[in-house]
Short mmCIF file of C-alpha atoms in Angstrom, two decimals:
data_model
loop_
_atom_site.label_atom_id
_atom_site.label_comp_id
_atom_site.label_asym_id
_atom_site.label_seq_id
_atom_site.Cartn_x
_atom_site.Cartn_y
_atom_site.Cartn_z
CA MET A 680 111.17 153.29 146.70
CA GLY A 681 108.64 153.71 149.18
CA LYS A 682 108.73 154.41 153.47
CA ILE A 683 110.85 153.23 155.70
CA LYS A 684 109.38 151.04 158.22
CA VAL A 685 110.63 152.45 162.13
CA ALA A 686 110.03 150.75 164.97
CA ILE A 687 111.01 152.47 167.81
CA ILE A 688 111.96 150.65 171.14
CA GLY A 689 112.10 152.86 174.21
CA VAL A 690 109.69 155.93 174.31
CA GLY A 691 111.79 158.58 176.14
CA ASN A 692 113.25 161.48 175.45
CA CYS A 693 115.01 160.63 172.19
CA ALA A 694 112.33 158.83 171.17
CA SER A 695 109.84 162.25 171.50
CA SER A 696 112.68 164.39 169.36
CA LEU A 697 112.62 161.92 166.49
CA VAL A 698 109.19 161.81 166.04
CA GLN A 699 108.47 165.11 166.80
CA GLY A 700 111.36 166.21 164.40
CA ILE A 701 109.73 164.03 161.51
CA HIS A 702 105.99 165.76 161.66
CA LYS A 703 108.03 169.26 162.20
CA TYR A 704 110.60 168.76 159.36
CA VAL A 705 108.50 166.71 157.13
CA GLN A 706 108.18 169.19 154.34
CA ILE A 707 111.65 170.49 154.11
CA PRO A 708 112.99 171.71 150.83
CA ASP A 709 116.24 170.47 149.61
CA ASP A 710 117.80 172.98 149.37
CA SER A 711 117.15 174.55 152.61
CA GLU A 712 118.93 174.96 155.68
CA VAL A 713 117.50 173.89 159.00
CA ALA A 714 119.05 173.57 162.65
CA GLY A 715 119.47 170.02 164.11
CA VAL A 716 119.29 168.11 160.03
CA MET A 717 122.23 167.91 158.72
CA HIS A 718 121.17 166.80 155.35
CA ASN A 719 117.47 166.68 153.91
CA THR A 720 118.28 163.56 151.68
CA ILE A 721 119.95 160.67 151.93
CA GLY A 722 120.37 157.92 149.56
CA GLY A 723 117.50 159.60 147.64
CA TYR A 724 115.26 159.26 150.63
CA ARG A 725 113.61 162.14 152.75
CA ILE A 726 112.77 162.15 156.35
CA ASP A 727 109.11 162.50 154.74
CA ASP A 728 109.98 158.75 154.06
CA ILE A 729 110.77 157.84 157.71
CA GLU A 730 107.83 156.27 158.81
CA VAL A 731 107.07 154.71 162.65
CA VAL A 732 104.92 150.96 162.18
CA ALA A 733 105.99 150.22 165.76
CA ALA A 734 106.85 151.17 169.08
CA PHE A 735 108.02 149.72 173.10
CA ASP A 736 107.90 150.59 176.37
CA ILE A 737 107.23 149.00 179.68
CA ASP A 738 106.73 152.49 181.57
CA GLU A 739 102.97 152.33 182.03
CA ASN A 740 102.24 155.72 180.93
CA LYS A 741 103.56 154.90 177.42
CA VAL A 742 101.71 151.34 176.67
CA GLY A 743 98.62 151.15 175.17
CA LYS A 744 98.54 154.46 174.45
CA ASP A 745 98.70 155.88 171.03
CA LEU A 746 102.65 156.71 170.02
CA SER A 747 101.12 160.71 170.15
CA GLU A 748 100.66 160.48 173.55
CA ALA A 749 103.09 158.83 174.68
CA ILE A 750 106.27 160.42 173.13
CA PHE A 751 104.78 163.59 175.96
CA ALA A 752 103.88 161.18 178.94
CA GLU A 753 105.87 161.54 182.07
CA PRO A 754 108.69 161.24 183.05
CA ASN A 755 109.58 162.33 179.62
CA ASN A 756 110.19 165.77 179.35
CA THR A 757 111.38 166.88 176.52
CA ILE A 758 110.60 169.91 175.24
CA LYS A 759 107.32 169.63 172.85
CA PHE A 760 108.62 171.66 169.61
CA ALA A 761 106.09 170.28 166.62
CA GLU A 762 102.70 168.99 166.92
CA VAL A 763 102.04 165.21 166.58
CA PRO A 764 99.02 163.69 165.33
CA LYS A 765 97.63 160.15 166.10
CA THR A 766 99.64 157.92 164.19
CA GLY A 767 98.02 154.72 164.84
CA VAL A 768 100.68 153.11 166.52
CA ILE A 769 99.66 152.22 169.59
CA VAL A 770 102.71 151.58 172.19
CA GLU A 771 103.14 147.78 173.20
CA ARG A 772 104.69 146.47 176.32
CA GLY A 773 108.69 145.89 175.81
CA MET A 774 111.24 143.42 177.92
CA THR A 775 111.99 144.96 180.45
CA HIS A 776 115.25 142.90 182.02
CA ASP A 777 117.84 145.66 183.23
CA SER A 778 116.68 148.73 181.46
CA VAL A 779 115.32 150.42 184.77
CA GLY A 780 118.33 151.81 186.45
CA ARG A 781 118.18 152.73 190.62
CA TYR A 782 117.48 155.79 189.64
CA LEU A 783 114.30 155.74 187.88
CA ALA A 784 113.34 152.41 189.38
CA ASP A 785 110.91 154.81 192.00
CA VAL A 786 109.89 157.24 188.99
CA VAL A 787 109.37 154.31 186.33
CA LYS A 788 106.03 152.02 186.94
CA LYS A 789 106.13 148.91 185.25
CA SER A 790 103.28 148.12 183.12
CA PRO A 791 101.22 145.26 183.94
CA HIS A 792 100.29 144.30 181.07
CA SER A 793 102.47 140.74 179.57
CA THR A 794 105.30 141.72 177.00
CA ALA A 795 104.52 141.69 173.70
CA ASP A 796 105.88 138.74 170.36
CA ILE A 797 108.33 141.87 169.96
CA ALA A 798 110.26 139.59 166.55
CA GLY A 799 106.40 138.78 165.36
CA ILE A 800 104.87 142.82 165.68
CA LEU A 801 108.85 143.18 163.57
CA ALA A 802 107.43 140.72 160.84
CA GLU A 803 104.28 141.49 160.71
CA ARG A 804 104.53 145.21 160.50
CA GLU A 805 107.10 145.16 157.86
CA VAL A 806 109.75 146.76 159.64
CA ASP A 807 113.10 147.90 157.73
CA VAL A 808 114.72 149.63 160.48
CA VAL A 809 114.77 149.16 164.69
CA ILE A 810 115.35 152.02 166.67
CA ASN A 811 116.78 151.53 170.52
CA TYR A 812 116.72 154.27 172.89
CA LEU A 813 116.53 152.06 175.82
CA PRO A 814 118.31 154.09 179.21
CA VAL A 815 122.26 153.66 179.08
CA GLY A 816 123.39 150.35 180.67
CA SER A 817 120.73 148.20 179.27
CA GLU A 818 122.45 145.63 177.88
CA GLN A 819 120.96 142.96 178.70
CA ALA A 820 117.41 144.38 177.34
CA THR A 821 119.19 145.36 174.32
CA LYS A 822 120.87 142.02 173.85
CA TRP A 823 117.45 140.32 174.49
CA TYR A 824 116.01 142.52 172.29
CA VAL A 825 118.51 142.40 169.36
CA GLU A 826 117.71 138.27 169.56
CA GLN A 827 113.54 139.60 168.62
CA ILE A 828 115.03 142.11 165.95
CA LEU A 829 117.73 139.09 163.84
CA ASN A 830 114.51 136.91 163.98
CA ALA A 831 112.38 139.54 161.98
CA ARG A 832 115.18 140.18 160.03
CA CYS A 833 115.54 143.84 160.54
CA GLY A 834 118.72 146.39 160.80
CA MET A 835 119.19 148.38 163.77
CA VAL A 836 120.67 151.21 165.15
CA ASN A 837 121.40 151.32 167.32
CA CYS A 838 122.05 154.78 170.42
CA ILE A 839 123.11 153.19 173.50
CA PRO A 840 126.75 152.35 174.54
CA VAL A 841 126.39 148.57 174.64
CA PHE A 842 128.80 147.43 172.08
CA LEU A 843 127.59 145.34 168.81
CA ALA A 844 128.44 146.80 166.16
CA ARG A 845 132.66 146.28 166.73
CA GLU A 846 131.82 143.54 168.05
CA GLU A 847 132.34 140.47 165.74
CA TYR A 848 129.67 138.00 167.10
CA TRP A 849 126.62 140.12 166.78
CA ARG A 850 127.77 141.59 163.38
CA ASN A 851 128.26 137.66 161.80
CA ARG A 852 125.16 137.48 163.22
CA PHE A 853 123.97 140.74 161.18
CA GLU A 854 125.52 139.77 158.05
CA GLU A 855 124.57 136.50 157.81
CA ARG A 856 120.95 137.51 157.64
CA GLY A 857 122.05 140.11 155.18
CA VAL A 858 120.78 143.38 157.39
CA PRO A 859 122.91 146.48 158.58
CA ILE A 860 123.52 147.17 162.22
CA VAL A 861 125.09 150.81 163.02
CA GLY A 862 126.30 152.03 166.35
CA ASP A 863 128.85 152.04 169.06
CA LEU A 864 131.05 153.71 166.90
CA SER A 865 130.78 151.20 163.67
CA LEU A 866 129.18 150.39 160.55
CA ILE A 867 128.65 147.21 158.34
CA HIS A 868 127.99 147.15 154.75
CA ILE A 869 125.18 144.79 153.54
#
């Protein structure tokens, strides 16, 4: 079946936990119980079938670094529970819009790099699914990224409370492109 090629938007604590988990639990036997992992195999895919091929952030501490370094860069403070070798995935400069809230405005320093060609990168790397880990409240930024995701014809897992999957407008746009969107308590089957 091949790998599931994934891109991550927002290389914060949640992304750190995901990337670490992929590396920690890569060799779990199918019959093992592991805290934090409900199912070792879903639809014939295992954890080791997930391959992160792109990542986007705006923080100068993360942009330009290998994903293995960026997940531990400040202001991230997730506990390190797994060794993550160099991935070869360099964190690209994403779009800011409203993704830096007032409480982090003095903590997150925006990278001086220009916004990368997000849709181009997603298409070039043949990304299957984009995971949105932007900070809560990033509605404009999320909707901007959705346009990039749709242009590249990728599926999306929306991990923040910006309502997309339950809204007819967004659902229809994903359905028209034949790709799924999951998030905000709704699921689209394609």
